[in-house]
mmCIF file of C-alpha atoms and ligand atoms in Angstrom:
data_model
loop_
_atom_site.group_PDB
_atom_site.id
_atom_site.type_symbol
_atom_site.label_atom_id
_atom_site.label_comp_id
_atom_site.label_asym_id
_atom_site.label_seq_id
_atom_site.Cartn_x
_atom_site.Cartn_y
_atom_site.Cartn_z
ATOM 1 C CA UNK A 1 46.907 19.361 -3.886
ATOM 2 C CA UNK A 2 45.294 16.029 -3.038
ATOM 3 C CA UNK A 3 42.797 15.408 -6.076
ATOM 4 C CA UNK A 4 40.819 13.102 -3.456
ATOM 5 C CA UNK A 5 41.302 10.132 -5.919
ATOM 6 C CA UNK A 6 43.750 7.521 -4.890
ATOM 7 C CA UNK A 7 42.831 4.097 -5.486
ATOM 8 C CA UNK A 8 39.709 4.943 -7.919
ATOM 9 C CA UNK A 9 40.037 3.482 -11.386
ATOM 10 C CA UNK A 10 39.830 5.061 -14.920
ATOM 11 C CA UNK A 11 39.598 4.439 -18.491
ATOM 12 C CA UNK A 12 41.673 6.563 -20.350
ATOM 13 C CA UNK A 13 41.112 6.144 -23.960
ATOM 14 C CA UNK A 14 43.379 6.667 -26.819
ATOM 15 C CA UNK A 15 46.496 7.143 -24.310
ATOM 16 C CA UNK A 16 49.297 5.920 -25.646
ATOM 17 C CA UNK A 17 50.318 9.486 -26.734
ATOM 18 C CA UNK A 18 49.426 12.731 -26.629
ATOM 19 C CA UNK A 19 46.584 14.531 -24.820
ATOM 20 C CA UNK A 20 45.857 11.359 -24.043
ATOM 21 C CA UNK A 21 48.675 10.186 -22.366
ATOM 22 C CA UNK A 22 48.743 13.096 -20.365
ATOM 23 C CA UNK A 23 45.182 12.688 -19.052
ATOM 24 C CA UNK A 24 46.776 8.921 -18.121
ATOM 25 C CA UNK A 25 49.826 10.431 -16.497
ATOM 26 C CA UNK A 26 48.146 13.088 -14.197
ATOM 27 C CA UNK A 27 45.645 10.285 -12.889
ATOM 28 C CA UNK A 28 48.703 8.066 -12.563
ATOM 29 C CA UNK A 29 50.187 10.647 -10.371
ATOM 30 C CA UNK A 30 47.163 11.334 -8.421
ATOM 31 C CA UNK A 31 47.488 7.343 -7.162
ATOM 32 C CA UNK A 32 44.782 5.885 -9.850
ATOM 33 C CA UNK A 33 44.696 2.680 -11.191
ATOM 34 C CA UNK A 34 44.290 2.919 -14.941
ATOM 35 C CA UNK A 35 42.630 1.080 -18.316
ATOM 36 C CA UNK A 36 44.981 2.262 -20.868
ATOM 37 C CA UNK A 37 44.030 1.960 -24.705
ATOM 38 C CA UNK A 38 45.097 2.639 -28.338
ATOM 39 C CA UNK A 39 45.510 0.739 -31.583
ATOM 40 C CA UNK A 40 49.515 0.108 -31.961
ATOM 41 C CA UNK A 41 50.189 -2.480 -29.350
ATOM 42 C CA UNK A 42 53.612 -1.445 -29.203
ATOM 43 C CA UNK A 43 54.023 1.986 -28.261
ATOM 44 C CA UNK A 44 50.793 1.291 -25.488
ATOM 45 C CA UNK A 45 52.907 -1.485 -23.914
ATOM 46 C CA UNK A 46 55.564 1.234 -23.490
ATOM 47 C CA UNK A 47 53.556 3.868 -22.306
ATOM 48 C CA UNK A 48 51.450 1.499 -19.978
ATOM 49 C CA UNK A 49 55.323 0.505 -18.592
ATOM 50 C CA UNK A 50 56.469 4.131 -18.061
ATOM 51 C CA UNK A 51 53.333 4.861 -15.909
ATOM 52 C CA UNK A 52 53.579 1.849 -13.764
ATOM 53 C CA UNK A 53 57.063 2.518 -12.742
ATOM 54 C CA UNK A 54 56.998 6.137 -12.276
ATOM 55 C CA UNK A 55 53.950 6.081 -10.323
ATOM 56 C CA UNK A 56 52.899 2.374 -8.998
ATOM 57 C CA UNK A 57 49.604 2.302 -9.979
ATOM 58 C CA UNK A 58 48.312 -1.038 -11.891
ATOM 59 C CA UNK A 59 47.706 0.111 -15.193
ATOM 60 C CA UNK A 60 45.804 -2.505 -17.913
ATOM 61 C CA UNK A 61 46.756 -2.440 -21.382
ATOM 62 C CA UNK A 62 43.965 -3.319 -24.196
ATOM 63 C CA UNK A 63 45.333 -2.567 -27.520
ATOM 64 C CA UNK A 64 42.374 -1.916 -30.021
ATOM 65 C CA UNK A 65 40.266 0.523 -31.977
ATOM 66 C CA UNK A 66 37.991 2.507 -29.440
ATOM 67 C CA UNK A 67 35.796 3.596 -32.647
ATOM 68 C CA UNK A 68 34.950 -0.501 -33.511
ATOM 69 C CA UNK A 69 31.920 -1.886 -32.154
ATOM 70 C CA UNK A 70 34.817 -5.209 -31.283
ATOM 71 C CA UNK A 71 37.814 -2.634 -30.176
ATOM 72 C CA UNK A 72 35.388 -1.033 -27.722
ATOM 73 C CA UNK A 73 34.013 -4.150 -26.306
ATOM 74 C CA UNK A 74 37.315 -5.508 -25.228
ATOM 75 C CA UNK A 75 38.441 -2.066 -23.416
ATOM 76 C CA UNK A 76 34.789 -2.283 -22.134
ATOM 77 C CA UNK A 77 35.502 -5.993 -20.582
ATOM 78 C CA UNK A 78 38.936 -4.736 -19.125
ATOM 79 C CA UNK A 79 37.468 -1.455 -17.947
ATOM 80 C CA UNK A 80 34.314 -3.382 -15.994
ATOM 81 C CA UNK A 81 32.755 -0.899 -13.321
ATOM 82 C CA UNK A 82 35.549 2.221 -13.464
ATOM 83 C CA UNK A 83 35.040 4.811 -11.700
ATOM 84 C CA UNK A 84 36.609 7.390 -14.489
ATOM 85 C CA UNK A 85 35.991 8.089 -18.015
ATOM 86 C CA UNK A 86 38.260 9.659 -20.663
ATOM 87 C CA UNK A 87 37.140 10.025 -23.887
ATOM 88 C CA UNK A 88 39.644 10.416 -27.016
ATOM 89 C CA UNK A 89 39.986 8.910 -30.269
ATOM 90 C CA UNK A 90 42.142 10.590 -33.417
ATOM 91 C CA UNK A 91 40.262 13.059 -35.096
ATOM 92 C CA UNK A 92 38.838 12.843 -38.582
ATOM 93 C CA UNK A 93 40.914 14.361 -41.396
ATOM 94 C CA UNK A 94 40.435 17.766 -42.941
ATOM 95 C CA UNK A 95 39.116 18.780 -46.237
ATOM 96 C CA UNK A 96 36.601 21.235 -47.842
ATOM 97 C CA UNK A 97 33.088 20.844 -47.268
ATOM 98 C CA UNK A 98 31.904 19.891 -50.940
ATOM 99 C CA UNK A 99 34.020 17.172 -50.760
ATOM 100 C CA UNK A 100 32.332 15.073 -48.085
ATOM 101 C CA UNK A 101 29.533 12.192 -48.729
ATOM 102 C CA UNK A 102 27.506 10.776 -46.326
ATOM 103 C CA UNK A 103 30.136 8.161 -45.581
ATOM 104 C CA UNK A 104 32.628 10.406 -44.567
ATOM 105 C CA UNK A 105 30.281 11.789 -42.034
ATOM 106 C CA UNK A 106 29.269 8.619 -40.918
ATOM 107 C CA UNK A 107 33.150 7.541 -40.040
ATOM 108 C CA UNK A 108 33.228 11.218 -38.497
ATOM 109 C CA UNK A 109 30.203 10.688 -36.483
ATOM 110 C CA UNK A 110 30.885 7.374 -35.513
ATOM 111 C CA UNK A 111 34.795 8.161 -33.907
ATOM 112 C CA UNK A 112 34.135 11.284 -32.545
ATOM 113 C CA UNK A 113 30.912 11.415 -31.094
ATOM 114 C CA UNK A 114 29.112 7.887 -30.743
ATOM 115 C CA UNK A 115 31.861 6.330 -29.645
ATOM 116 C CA UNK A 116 31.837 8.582 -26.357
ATOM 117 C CA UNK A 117 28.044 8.363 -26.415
ATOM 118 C CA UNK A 118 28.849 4.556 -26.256
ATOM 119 C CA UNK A 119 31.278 4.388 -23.998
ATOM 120 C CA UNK A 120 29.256 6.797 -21.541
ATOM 121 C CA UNK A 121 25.867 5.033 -21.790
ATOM 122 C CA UNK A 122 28.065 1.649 -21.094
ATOM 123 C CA UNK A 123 28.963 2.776 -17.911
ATOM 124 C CA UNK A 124 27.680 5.538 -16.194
ATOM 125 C CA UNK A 125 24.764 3.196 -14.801
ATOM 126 C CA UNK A 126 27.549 1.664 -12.551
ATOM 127 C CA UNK A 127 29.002 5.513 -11.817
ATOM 128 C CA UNK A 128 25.194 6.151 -10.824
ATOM 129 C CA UNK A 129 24.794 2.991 -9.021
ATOM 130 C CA UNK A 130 27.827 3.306 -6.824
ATOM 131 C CA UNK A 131 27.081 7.380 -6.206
ATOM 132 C CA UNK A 132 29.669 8.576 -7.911
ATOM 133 C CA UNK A 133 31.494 8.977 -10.682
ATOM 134 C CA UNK A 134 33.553 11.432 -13.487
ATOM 135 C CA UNK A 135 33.432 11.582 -17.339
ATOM 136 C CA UNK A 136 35.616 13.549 -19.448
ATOM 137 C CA UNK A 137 35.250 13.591 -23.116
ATOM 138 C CA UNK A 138 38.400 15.360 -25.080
ATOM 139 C CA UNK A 139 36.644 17.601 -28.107
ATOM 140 C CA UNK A 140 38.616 20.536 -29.551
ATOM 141 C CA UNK A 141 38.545 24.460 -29.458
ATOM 142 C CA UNK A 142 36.349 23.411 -33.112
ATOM 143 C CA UNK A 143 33.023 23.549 -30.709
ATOM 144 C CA UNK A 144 33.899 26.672 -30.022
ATOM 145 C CA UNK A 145 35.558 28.714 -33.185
ATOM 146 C CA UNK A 146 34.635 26.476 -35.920
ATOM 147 C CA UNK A 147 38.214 25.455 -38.250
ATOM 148 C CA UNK A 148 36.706 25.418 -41.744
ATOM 149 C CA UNK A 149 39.136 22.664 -42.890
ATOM 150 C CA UNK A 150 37.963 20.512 -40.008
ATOM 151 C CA UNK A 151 34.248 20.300 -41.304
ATOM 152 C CA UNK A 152 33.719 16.709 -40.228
ATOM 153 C CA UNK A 153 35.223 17.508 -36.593
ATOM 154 C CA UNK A 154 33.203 20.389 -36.457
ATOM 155 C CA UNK A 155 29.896 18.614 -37.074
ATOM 156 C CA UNK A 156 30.054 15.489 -34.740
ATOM 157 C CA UNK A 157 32.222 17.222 -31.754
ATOM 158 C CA UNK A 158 29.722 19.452 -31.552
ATOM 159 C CA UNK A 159 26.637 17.059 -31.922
ATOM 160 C CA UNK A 160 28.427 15.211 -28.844
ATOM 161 C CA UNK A 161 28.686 18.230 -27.143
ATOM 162 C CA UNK A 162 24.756 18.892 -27.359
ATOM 163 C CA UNK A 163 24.246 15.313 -25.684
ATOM 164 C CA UNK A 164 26.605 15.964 -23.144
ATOM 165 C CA UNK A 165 24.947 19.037 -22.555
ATOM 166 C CA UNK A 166 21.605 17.483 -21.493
ATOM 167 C CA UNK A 167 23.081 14.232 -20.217
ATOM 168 C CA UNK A 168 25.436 15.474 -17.801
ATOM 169 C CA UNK A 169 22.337 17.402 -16.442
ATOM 170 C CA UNK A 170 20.439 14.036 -16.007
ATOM 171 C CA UNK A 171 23.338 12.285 -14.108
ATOM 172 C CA UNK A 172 24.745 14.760 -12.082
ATOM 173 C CA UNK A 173 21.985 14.029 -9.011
ATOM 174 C CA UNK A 174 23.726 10.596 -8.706
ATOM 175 C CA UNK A 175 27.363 11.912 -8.027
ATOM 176 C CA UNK A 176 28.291 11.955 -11.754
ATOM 177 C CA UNK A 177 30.123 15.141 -13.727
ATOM 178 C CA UNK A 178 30.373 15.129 -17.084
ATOM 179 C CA UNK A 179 32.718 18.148 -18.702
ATOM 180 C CA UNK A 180 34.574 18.320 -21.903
ATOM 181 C CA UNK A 181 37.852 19.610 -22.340
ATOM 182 C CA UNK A 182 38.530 21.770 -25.751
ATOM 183 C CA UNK A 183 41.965 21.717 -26.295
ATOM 184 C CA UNK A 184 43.653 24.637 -28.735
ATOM 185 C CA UNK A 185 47.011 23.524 -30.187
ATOM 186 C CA UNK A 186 48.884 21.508 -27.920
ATOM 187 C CA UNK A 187 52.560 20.030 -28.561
ATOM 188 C CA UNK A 188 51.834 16.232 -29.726
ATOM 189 C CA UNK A 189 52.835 14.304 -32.764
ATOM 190 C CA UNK A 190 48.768 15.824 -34.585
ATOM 191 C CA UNK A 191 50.627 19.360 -34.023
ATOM 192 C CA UNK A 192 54.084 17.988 -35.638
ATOM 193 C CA UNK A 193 52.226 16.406 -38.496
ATOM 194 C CA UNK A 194 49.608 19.988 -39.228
ATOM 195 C CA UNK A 195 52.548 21.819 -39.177
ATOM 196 C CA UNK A 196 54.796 19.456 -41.498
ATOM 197 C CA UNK A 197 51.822 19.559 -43.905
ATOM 198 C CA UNK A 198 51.775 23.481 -43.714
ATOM 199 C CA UNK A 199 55.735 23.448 -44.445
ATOM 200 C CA UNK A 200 55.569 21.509 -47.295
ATOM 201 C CA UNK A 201 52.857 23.423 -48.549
ATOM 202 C CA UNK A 202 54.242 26.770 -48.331
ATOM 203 C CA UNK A 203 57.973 25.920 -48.899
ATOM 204 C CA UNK A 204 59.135 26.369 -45.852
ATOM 205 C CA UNK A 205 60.558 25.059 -42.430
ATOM 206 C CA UNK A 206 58.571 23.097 -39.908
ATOM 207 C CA UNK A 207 59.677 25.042 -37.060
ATOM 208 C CA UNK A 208 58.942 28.634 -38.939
ATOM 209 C CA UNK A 209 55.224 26.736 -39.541
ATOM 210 C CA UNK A 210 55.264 25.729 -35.929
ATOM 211 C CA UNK A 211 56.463 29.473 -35.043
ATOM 212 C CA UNK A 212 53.665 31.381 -37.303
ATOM 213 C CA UNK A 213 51.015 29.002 -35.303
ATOM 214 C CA UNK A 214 52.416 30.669 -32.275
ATOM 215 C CA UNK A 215 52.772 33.955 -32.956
ATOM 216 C CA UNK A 216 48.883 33.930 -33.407
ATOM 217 C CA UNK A 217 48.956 32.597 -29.489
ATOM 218 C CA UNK A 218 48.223 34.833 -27.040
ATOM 219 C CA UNK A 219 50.443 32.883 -25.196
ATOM 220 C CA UNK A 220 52.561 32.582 -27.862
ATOM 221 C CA UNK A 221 53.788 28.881 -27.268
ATOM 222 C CA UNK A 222 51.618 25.614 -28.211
ATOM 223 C CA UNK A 223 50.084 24.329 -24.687
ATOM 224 C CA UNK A 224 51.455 21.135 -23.112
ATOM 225 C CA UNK A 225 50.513 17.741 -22.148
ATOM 226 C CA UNK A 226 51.195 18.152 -18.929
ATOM 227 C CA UNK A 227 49.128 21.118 -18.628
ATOM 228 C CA UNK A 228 46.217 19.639 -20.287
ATOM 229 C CA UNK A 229 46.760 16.111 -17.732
ATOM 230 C CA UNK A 230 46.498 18.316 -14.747
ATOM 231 C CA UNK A 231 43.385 20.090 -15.739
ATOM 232 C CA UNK A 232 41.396 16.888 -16.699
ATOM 233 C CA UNK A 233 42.745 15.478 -13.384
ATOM 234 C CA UNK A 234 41.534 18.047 -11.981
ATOM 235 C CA UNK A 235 37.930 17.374 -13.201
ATOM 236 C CA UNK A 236 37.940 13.986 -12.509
ATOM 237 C CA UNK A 237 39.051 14.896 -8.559
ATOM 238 C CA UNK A 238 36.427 14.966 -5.474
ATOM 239 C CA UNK A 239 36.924 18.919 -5.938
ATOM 240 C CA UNK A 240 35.466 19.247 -8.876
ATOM 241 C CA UNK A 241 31.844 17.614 -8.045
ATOM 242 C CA UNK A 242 29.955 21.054 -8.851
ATOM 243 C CA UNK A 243 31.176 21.592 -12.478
ATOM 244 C CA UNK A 244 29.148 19.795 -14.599
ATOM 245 C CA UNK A 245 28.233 19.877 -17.939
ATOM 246 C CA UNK A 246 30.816 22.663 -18.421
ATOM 247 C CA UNK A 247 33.016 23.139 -22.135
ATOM 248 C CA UNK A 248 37.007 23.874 -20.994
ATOM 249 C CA UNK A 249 38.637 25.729 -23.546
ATOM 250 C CA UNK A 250 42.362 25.368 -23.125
ATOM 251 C CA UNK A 251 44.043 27.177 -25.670
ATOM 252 C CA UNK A 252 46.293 30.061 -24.405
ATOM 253 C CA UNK A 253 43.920 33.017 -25.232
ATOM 254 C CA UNK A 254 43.581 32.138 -29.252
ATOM 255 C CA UNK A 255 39.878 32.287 -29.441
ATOM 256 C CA UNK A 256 38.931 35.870 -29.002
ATOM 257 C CA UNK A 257 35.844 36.163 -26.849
ATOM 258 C CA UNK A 258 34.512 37.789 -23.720
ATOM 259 C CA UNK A 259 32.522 34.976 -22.816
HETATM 260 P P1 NAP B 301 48.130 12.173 -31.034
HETATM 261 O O1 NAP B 301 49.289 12.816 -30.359
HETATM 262 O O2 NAP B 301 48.224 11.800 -32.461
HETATM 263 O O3 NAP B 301 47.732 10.881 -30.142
HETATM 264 C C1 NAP B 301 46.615 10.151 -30.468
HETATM 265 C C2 NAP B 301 46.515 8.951 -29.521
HETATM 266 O O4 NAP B 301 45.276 8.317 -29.753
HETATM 267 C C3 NAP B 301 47.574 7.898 -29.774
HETATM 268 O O5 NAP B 301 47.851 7.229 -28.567
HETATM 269 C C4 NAP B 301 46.866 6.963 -30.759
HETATM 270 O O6 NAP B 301 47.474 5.687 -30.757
HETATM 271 C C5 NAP B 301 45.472 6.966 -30.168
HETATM 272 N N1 NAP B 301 44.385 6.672 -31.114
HETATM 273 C C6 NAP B 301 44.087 7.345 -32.253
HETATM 274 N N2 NAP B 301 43.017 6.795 -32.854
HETATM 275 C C7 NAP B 301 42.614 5.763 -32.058
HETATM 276 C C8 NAP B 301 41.578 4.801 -32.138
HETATM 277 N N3 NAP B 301 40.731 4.798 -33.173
HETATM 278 N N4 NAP B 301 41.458 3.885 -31.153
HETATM 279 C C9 NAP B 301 42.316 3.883 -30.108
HETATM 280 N N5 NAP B 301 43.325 4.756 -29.978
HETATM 281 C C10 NAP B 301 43.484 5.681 -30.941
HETATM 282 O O7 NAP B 301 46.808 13.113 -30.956
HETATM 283 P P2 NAP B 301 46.452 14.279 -29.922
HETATM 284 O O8 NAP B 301 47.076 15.541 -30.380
HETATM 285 O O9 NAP B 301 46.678 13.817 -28.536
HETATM 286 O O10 NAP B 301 44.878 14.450 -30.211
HETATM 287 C C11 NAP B 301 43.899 13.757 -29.468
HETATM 288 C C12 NAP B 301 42.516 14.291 -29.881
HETATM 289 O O11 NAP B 301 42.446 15.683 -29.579
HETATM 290 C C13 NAP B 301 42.203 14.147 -31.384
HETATM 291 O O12 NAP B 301 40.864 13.835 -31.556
HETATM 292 C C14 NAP B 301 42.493 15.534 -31.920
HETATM 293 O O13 NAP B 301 41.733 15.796 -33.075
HETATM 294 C C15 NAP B 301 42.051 16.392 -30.750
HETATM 295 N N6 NAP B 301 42.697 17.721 -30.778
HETATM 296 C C16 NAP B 301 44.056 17.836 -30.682
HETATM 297 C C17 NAP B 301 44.623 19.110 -30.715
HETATM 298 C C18 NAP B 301 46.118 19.290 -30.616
HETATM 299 O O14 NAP B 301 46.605 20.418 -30.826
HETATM 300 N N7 NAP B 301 46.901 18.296 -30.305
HETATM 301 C C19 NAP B 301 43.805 20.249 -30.854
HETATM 302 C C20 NAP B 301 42.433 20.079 -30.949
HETATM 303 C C21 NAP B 301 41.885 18.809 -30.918
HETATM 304 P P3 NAP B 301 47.336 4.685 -32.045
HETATM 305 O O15 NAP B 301 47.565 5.526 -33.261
HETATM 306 O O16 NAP B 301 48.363 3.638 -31.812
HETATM 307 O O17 NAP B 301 45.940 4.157 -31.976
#
């Protein structure tokens, strides 16, 4: 299918790997010209190289922290009036809820939901302004089906999900959709590392730990990359102008719900 795209531009956050990189890679393959970001300069450079020669789009490196006020201001310089937003960062790390001070929710807050809410009121007046334009913020199925562990993901995904909620609602008559995408578990190096940690837990391998998580799939396999590309893609195309403000859960089946 053509996604309508070819020859917008996006920033894709956090890219260099991951969900990510996949959300880089389907936009790449839909013909559009990409911001590319993460910290390690290294492993960007490579990733930025892969996507320019498999699918000739130019493709901008910045290599910085998306959740610093000075990391986001450079990406925001090399991104100038894009036409597509992804937002990503890593997510904060797990613990038990009478652990966490203020501080930690601050950090939490500050990566995982005002960063987007940055990054979104930086440009969506040029998306309004030129009639048209796509935002898609990566959460997690946490919005949904809370993961108890995750406390600090669960609080400030979901307080970005209540401004996207009424935001996207205030754009949309301009041409602009804002969605977010929840993924379940998906096959990158955060799935590698949860289930190492389980392993050495529990005594035992980090493919039977990787093979418990799946039984417990309804599509008993972790979800893809790829898969998770093509459906942002697929938001960000000139087919998808009537879903707005929607929450995407892609996680083969786990959460158990009729709505
Ligand atoms: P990943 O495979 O570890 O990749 C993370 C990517 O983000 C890397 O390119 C990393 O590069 C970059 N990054 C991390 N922190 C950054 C920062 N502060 N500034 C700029 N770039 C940054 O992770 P993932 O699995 O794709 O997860 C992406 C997001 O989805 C996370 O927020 C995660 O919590 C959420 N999520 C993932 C899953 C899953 O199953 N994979 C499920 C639910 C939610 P550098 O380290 O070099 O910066």
């Amino acid at each position: 299918m053509d996604l309508g795209i070819r020859g917008r531009r996006a920033l894709v956050c956090a890219s260099s790997k991951g969900l990510g990189r996949g959300c880089a890679e389907a936009l790449a393959a839909a013909g559009v010209d990409l911001v590319m970001n993460a910290r390690g300069a290294d492993a960007l450079a490579a990733a930025a190289s892969a996507i320019r020669d498999a699918h000739g789009v130019a493709v901008t490196e910045v290599a910085a922290d998306i959740t610093s006020e000075t990391g986001r201001g450079a990406v925001l310089d090399a991104a100038g009036g894009v036409d597509i937003l992804v937002t990503n960062a890593g997510g904060p790390p797990p613990g038990l809820w009478s652990d966490w001070e203020r501080a930690d929710f601050i950090r939490a807050l500050d990566a995982n939901m005002l960063t987007p809410i940055a990054l979104m009121k930086a440009l969506l007046p040029g998306m309004m302004a030129r009639g048209w334009g796509r935002v898609v913020n990566i959460t997690s199925q946490s919005v949904k089906a809370p993961i108890a562990q995750l406390g600090l993901s669960n609080t400030a995904r979901a307080g970005l999900t209540g401004y996207v909620a009424g935001t996207s609602r205030q754009v949309a008559p301009q041409g602009v959709t804002i969605n977010n995408l929840l993924p379940g578990i998906h096959a990158t190096d955060r799935a590698v590392s949860l289930d190492a940690a389980a392993a050495r837990a529990e005594g035992i391998s980090t493919q039977q730990a990787a093979a418990r998580r799946s039984a417990a799939i309804p599509a008993r396999r972790y979800g893809t990359v790829e898969e998770f590309g093509a459906t942002c893609a697929f938001l960000c195309s000139t087919h998808a102008g009537y879903i707005v403000g929607q929450n995407i859960l892609l996680d083969g089946g786990a959460m158990n719900s009729t709505l």
